[in-house]
XYZ file of C-alpha atoms in Angstrom:
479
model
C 2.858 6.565 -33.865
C 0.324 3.515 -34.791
C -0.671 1.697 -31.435
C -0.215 -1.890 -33.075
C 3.268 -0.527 -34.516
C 4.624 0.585 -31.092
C 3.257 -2.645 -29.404
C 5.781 -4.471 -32.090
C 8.122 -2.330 -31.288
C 7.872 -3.360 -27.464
C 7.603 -6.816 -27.968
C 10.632 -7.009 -29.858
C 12.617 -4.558 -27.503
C 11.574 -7.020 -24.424
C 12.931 -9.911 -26.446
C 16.282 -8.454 -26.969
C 16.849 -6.651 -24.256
C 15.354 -8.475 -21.293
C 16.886 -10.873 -18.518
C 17.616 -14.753 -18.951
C 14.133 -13.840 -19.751
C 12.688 -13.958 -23.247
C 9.630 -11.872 -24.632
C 6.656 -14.416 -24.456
C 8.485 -16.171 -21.410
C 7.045 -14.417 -18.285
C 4.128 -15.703 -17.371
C 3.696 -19.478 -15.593
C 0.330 -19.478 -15.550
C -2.658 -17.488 -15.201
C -6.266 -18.091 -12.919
C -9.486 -16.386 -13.093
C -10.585 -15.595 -9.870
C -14.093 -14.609 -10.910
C -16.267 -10.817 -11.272
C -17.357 -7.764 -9.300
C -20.094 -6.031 -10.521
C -20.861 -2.537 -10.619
C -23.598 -3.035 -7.737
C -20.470 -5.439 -5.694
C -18.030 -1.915 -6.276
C -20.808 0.174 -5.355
C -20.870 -1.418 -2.111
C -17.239 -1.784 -1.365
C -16.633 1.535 -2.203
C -19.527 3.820 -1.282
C -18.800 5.310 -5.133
C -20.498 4.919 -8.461
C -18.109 3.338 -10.554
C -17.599 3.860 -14.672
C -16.622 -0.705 -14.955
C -17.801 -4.033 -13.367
C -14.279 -5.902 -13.376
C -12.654 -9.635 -13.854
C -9.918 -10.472 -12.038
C -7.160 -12.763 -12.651
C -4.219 -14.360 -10.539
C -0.789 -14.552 -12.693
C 2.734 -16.524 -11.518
C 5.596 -14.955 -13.865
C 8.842 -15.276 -13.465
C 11.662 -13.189 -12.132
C 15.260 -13.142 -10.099
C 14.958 -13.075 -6.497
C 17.186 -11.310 -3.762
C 20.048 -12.984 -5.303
C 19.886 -13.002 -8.954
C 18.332 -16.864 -9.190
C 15.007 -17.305 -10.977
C 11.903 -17.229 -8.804
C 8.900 -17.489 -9.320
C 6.374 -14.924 -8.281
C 2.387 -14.036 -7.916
C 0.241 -11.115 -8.687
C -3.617 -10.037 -9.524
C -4.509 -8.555 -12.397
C -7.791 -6.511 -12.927
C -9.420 -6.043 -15.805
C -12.702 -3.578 -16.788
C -15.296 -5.141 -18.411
C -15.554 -3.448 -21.794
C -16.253 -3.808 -25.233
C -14.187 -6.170 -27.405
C -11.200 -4.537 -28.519
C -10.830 -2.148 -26.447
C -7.068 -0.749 -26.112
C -7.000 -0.148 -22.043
C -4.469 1.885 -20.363
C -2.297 0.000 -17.705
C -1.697 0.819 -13.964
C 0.877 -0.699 -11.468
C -0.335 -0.566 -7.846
C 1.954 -1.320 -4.967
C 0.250 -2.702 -2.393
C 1.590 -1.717 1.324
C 2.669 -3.550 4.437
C 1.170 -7.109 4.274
C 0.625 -9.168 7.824
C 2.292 -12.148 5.948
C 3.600 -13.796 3.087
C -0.745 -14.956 2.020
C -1.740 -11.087 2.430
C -1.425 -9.974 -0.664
C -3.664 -8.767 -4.030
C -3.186 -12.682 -5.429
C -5.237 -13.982 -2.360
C -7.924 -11.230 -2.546
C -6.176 -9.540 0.752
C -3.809 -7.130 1.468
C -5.417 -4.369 0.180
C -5.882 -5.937 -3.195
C -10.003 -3.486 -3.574
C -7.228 -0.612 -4.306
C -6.328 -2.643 -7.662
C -10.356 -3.262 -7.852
C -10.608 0.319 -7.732
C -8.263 1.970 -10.473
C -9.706 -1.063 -12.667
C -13.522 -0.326 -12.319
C -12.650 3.126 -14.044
C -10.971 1.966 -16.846
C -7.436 0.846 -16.137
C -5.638 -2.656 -16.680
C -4.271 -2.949 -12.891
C -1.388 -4.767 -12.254
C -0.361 -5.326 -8.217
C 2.503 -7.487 -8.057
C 3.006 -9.660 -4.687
C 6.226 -8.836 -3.843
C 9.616 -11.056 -3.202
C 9.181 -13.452 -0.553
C 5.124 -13.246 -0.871
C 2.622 -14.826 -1.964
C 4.020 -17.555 -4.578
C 7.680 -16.210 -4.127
C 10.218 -17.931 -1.968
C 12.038 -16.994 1.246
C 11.387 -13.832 3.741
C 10.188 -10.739 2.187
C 13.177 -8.061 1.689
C 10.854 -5.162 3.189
C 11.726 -2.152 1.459
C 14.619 -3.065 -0.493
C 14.075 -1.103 -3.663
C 16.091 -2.484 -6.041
C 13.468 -5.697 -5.525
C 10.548 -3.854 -5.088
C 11.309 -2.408 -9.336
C 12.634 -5.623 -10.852
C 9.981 -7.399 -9.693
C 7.366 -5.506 -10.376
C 8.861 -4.392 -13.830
C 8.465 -8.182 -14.670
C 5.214 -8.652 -13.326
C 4.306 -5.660 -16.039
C 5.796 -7.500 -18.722
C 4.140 -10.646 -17.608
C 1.198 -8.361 -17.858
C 2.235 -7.150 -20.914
C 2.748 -11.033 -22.100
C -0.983 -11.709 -21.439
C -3.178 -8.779 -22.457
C -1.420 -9.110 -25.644
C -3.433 -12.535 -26.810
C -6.212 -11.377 -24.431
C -9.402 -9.193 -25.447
C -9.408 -6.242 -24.091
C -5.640 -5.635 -24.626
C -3.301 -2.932 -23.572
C -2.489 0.697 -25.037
C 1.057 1.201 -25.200
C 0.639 4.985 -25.304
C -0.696 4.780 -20.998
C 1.362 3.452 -18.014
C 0.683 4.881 -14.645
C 2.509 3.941 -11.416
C 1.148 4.443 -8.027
C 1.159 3.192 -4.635
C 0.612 3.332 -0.841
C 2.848 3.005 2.422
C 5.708 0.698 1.829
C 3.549 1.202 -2.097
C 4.443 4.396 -1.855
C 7.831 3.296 -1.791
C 7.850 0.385 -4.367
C 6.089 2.423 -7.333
C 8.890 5.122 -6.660
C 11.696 2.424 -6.874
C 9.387 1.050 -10.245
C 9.028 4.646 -11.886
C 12.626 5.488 -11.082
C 14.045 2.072 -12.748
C 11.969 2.941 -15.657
C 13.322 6.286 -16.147
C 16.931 5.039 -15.791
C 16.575 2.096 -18.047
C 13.759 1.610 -19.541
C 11.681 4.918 -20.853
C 12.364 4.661 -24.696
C 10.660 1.638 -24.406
C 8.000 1.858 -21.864
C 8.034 5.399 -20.719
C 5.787 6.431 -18.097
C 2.473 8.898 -18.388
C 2.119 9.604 -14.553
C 2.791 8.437 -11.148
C 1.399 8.967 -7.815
C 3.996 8.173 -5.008
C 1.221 8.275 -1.712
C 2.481 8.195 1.700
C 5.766 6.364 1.362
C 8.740 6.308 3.187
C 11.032 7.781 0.536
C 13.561 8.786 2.911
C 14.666 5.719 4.699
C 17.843 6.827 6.028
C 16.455 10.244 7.202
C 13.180 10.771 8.096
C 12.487 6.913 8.996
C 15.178 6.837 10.665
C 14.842 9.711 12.694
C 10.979 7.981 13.528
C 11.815 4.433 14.240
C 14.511 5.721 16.826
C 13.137 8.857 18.928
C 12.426 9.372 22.147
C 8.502 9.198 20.922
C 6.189 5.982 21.593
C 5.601 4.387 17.968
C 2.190 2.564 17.405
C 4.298 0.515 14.795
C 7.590 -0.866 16.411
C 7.041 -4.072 14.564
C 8.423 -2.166 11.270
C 11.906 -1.998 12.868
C 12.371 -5.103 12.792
C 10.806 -5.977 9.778
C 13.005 -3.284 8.152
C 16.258 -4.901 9.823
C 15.425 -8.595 9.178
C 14.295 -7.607 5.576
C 16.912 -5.560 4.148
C 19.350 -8.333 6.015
C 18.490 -10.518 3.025
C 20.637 -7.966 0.724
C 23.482 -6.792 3.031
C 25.074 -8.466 5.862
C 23.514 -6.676 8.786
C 24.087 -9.700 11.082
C 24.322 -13.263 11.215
C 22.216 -13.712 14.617
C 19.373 -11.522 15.192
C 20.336 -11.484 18.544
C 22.983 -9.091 17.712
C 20.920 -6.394 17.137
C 17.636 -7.196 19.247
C 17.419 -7.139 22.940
C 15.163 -10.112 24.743
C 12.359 -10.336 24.865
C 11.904 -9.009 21.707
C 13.970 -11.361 19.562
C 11.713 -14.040 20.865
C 8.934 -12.762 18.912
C 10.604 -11.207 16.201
C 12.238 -14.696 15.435
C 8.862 -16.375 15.713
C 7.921 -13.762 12.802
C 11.064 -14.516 10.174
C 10.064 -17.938 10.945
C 6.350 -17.527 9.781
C 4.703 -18.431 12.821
C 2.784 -15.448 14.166
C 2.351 -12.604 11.337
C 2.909 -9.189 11.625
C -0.090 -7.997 13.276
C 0.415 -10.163 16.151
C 4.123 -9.069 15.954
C 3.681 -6.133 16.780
C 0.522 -6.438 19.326
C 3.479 -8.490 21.512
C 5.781 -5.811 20.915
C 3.943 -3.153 22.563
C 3.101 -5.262 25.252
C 6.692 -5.819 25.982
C 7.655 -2.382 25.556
C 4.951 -1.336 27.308
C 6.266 -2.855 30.353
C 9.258 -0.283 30.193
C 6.498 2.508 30.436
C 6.154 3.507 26.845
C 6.611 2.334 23.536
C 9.708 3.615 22.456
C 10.670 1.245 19.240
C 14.282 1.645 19.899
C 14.500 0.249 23.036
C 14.387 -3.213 21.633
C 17.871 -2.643 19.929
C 21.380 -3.896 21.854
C 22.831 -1.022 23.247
C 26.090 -1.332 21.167
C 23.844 -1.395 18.189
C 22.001 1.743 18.611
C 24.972 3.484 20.097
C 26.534 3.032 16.615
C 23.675 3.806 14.636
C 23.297 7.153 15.806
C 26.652 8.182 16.180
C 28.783 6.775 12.984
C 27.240 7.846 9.417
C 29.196 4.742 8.170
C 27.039 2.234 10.162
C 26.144 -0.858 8.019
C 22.988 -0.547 9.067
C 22.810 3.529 7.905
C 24.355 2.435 4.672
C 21.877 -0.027 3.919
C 18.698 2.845 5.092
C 20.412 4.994 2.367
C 21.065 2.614 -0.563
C 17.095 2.170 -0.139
C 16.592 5.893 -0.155
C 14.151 7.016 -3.451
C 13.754 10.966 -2.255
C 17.349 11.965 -4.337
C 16.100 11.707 -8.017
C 13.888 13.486 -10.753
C 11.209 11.691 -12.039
C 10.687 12.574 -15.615
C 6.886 12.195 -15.916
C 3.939 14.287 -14.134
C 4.439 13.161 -10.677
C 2.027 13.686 -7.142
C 3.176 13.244 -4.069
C 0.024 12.386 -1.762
C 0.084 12.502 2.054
C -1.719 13.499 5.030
C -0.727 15.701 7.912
C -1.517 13.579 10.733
C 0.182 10.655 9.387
C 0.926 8.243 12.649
C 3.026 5.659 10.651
C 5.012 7.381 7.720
C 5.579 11.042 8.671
C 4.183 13.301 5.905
C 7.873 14.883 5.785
C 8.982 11.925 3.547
C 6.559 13.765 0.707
C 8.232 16.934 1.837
C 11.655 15.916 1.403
C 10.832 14.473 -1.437
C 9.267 17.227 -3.207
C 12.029 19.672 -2.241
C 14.954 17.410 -3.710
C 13.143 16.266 -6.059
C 12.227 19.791 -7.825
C 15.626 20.783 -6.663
C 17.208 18.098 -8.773
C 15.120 19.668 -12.112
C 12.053 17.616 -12.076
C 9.882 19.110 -14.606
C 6.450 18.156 -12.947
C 6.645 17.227 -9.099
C 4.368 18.122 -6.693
C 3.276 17.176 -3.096
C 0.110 18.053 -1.674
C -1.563 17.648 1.531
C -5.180 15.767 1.131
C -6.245 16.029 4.966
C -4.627 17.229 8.293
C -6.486 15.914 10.428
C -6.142 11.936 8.694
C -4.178 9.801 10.348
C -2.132 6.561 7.747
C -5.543 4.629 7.090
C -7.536 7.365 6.923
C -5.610 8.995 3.981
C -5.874 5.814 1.999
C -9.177 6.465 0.280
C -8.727 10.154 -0.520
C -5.237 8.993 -1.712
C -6.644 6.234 -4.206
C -9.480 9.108 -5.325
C -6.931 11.825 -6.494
C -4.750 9.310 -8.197
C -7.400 7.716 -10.147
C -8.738 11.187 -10.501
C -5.039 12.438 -12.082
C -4.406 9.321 -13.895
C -8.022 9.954 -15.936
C -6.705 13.532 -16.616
C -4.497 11.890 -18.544
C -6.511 9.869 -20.756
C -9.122 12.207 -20.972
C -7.458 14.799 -21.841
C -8.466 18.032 -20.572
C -12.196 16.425 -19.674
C -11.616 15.044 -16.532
C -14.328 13.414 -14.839
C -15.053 14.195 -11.093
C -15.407 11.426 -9.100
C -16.647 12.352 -5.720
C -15.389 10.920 -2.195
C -18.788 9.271 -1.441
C -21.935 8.361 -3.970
C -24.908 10.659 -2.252
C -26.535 8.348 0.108
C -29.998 7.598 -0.007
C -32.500 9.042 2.864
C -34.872 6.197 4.302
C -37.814 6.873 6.653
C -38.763 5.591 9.232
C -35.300 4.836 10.239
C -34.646 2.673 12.158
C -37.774 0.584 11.170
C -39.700 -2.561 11.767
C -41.153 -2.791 7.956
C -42.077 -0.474 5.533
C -39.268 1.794 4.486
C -40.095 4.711 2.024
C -37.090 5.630 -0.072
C -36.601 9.508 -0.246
C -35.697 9.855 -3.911
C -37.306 11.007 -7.155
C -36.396 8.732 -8.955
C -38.021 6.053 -6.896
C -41.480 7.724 -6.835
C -42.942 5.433 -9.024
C -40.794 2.133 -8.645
C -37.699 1.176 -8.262
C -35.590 -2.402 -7.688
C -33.564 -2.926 -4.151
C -31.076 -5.293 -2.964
C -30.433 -5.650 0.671
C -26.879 -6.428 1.959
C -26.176 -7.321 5.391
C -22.611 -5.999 7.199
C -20.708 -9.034 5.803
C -21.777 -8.214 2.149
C -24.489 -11.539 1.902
C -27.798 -10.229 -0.331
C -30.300 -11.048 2.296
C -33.600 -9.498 0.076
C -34.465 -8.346 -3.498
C -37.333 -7.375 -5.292
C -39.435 -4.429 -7.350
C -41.735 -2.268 -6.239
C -44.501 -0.024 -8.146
C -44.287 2.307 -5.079
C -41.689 4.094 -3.581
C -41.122 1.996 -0.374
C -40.239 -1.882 0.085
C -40.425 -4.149 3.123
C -37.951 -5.135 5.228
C -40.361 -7.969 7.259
C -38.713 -11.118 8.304
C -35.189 -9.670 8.232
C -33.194 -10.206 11.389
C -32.576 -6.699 13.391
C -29.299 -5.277 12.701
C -27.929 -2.747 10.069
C -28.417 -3.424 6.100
C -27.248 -1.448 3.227
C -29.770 -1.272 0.310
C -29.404 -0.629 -2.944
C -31.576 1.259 -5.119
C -31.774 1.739 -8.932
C -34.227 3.637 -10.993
C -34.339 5.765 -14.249
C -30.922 4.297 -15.101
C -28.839 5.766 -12.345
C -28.082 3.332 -8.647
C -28.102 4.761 -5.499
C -27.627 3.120 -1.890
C -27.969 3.802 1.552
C -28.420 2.054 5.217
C -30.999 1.077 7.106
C -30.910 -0.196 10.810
C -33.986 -2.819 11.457
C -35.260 -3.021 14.982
């Protein structure tokens, strides 16, 4: 089918069959937040990248928790290529933010994964979330039913601006991925897509990477062992978010114990974030000998949990549930085995239903053993960019390795003259020094194949190479 043709053909879908929303209605406004280049990626990522990119911060609107019209916030990353080029789009679901500014709108909460996908040739969408960034009230953590509709907007908000925007979308390409509570959200996106919305914008591929797909199970089991949890701030966050879709309680002193609900209510009500959530929770648990998440809960409350199926609290766990469907589309399941935060047997469970339920193309796969949650995040991000290319490549997929081979410097450390060990270099090169907060400290040519590092404060530097078209980097400690 003609590209233009089936863009019409989505425009005028979205117009008749969207919310109180019209086609051309989405997006608020829209911000430039300025470039990376290829040399800024480099260094970020330790990987040669295809695209330097331009990034953008969009408000669209949507329906919060209870059906009203929001307003919410996203980034969007584009690839710098030539004019009218048709770009294939990606959603990315950023995971577990410290607070309602950590997100991919302010440049934080993990928003270089967007950076990523986009410097190889994807239109990346990450969506903020309900309750962050622009969006009103507290964050319903892992409700999926908000997770999709709010991200399915942001994509037609995205859809709204790439199409009077140069480069502009290919209909043909939409991918879906995302990590941790992502992992999660793109699952809840892809699976809202295939109930309701394929004809129109059917999915290529997805990559679901170390969610919690199995909230009422595996999560569940977690959150309240007999184990010490690194993370005992996510029980409450769960509780307290999905609260703002069912009526779990009306005091959170029903189902927290002091002195947790201290800090816990000090977190609904913005003042300390996450992070320092859940630093005070394991110091108060800690007290008790271990850090066993479910000793914060009342008695009464875990009592019931575990022993009646029908607890509103186990209800709400499995409405959020997004292991018990079959996606459609080419899907991967990424995880690794030593995963501290979301146990790798979500991707298990999930695979085994999953296939069991007839999906055509489902797989899980193991990336590391030994990688604990944040380690798995790059590998992760590689094989889904990796799969996603397959896709619009064809057959010719390009390997893109973990790491860009480092350059070897000698004398290292060293007090001046560095000698770069590299052919290309041999009879020139240019270098840019970095120094660890990313500030270019030095830069320069040389007709030789060593530079100077005089005058530079001692510490570590990363330097970046380039000669006979190809860039290189490596590090250099200066004594």
């Amino acid at each position: 089918m003609n590209t233009s043709f089936q863009r019409l053909l989505l425009l005028l879908a979205l117009y008749i069959l969207s919310k109180p929303l019209t086609a051309q209605d989405y997006v608020v406004n829209s911000t430039f937040l300025g470039s990376k280049s290829k040399i800024d990626l480099l260094i970020l990522f330790g990987q040669n990248v295809d695209y330097a990119v331009d990034l953008y911060r969009i408000t669209y609107k949507t329906l919060d928790i209870h059906n009203q019209p929001d307003t919410a916030s996203g980034l969007l990353v584009l690839p710098q290529v030539p004019h009218s080029t048709l770009l294939p789009i990606v959603v990315y679901e950023h995971g577990t933010s410290s607070g309602p500014t950590d997100v991919p709108s302010q440049l934080r909460g993990g928003y270089e994964v967007a950076l990523a996908y986009a410097s190889f040739g994807f239109a990346t969408l990450a969506p903020d979330y309900l309750g962050l960034g622009d969006a009103r009230g507290f964050h319903p953590y892992l409700h999926a039913a908000t997770e999709a509709s709010a991200s399915l907007d942001f994509l037609f908000a995205g859809y709204e601006f790439l199409e009077t925007h140069d480069p502009s979308y290919d209909p043909n390409f939409l991918f879906i991925a995302g990590y941790s509570q992502g992992g999660h959200a793109s699952a809840a996106l892809h699976k809202l897509i295939d109930d309701y919305w394929s004809i129109i914008i059917p999915v290529t591929a997805a990559t679901h990477m170390s969610g919690p797909y199995s909230m009422s199970g595996v999560m569940r089991d977690k959150l309240l062992s007999d184990e010490s949890y690194g993370s005992p701030a996510y029980l409450a966050y769960i509780i307290m978010g999905l609260n703002q879709a069912y009526p779990l309680y009306n005091d959170i002193h029903e189902i927290f114990k002091e002195p947790f609900v201290t800090d816990i209510q000090k977190f609904y009500n913005g003042t300390i974030n996450l992070t320092t959530l859940n630093s005070q929770l394991i110091t108060e648990l800690s007290s008790g000998g271990d850090t066993v998440a479910k000793r914060m809960l009342q008695d009464t409350v875990l009592a019931s949990i575990l022993a009646n199926p029908d607890n509103r609290i186990n209800l709400a766990l499995k409405d959020n549930d997004l292991f018990n469907w079959a996606p459609g589309e080419p899907t991967r399941l990424y995880y690794c085995g030593a995963d501290e935060q979301v146990p790798f047997r979500n991707s298990i469970v999930a695979d085994s239903v999953m296939n069991e339920l007839g999906a055509p193309d489902v797989k899980s796969e193991n990336l590391n053993p030994t990688y604990g949650h944040e380690a798995c995040v790059f590998p992760a991000v590689l094989s889904s960019i990796q799969f996603f290319l397959s896709f619009v490549h064809g057959t010719a997929t390009k390997e893109i390795s973990p790491a860009t081979d480092e350059l070897t410097f000698y004398p290292n450390p060293s007090f001046d003259m560095v000698n770069v060990d590299w052919a290309n270099a041999k009879n020139g090169f240019t270098y840019k020094i970095f120094d660890t907060n990313g500030r270019l400290v030095n830069h320069g040519n040389t007709s030789s194949g060593n530079f100077s590092m005089s005058g530079l404060p001692e510490g570590l530097y990363m330097v970046v190479c380039s000669a006979g078209g190809e860039t290189k980097m490596g590090r250099v400690l200066r004594q």
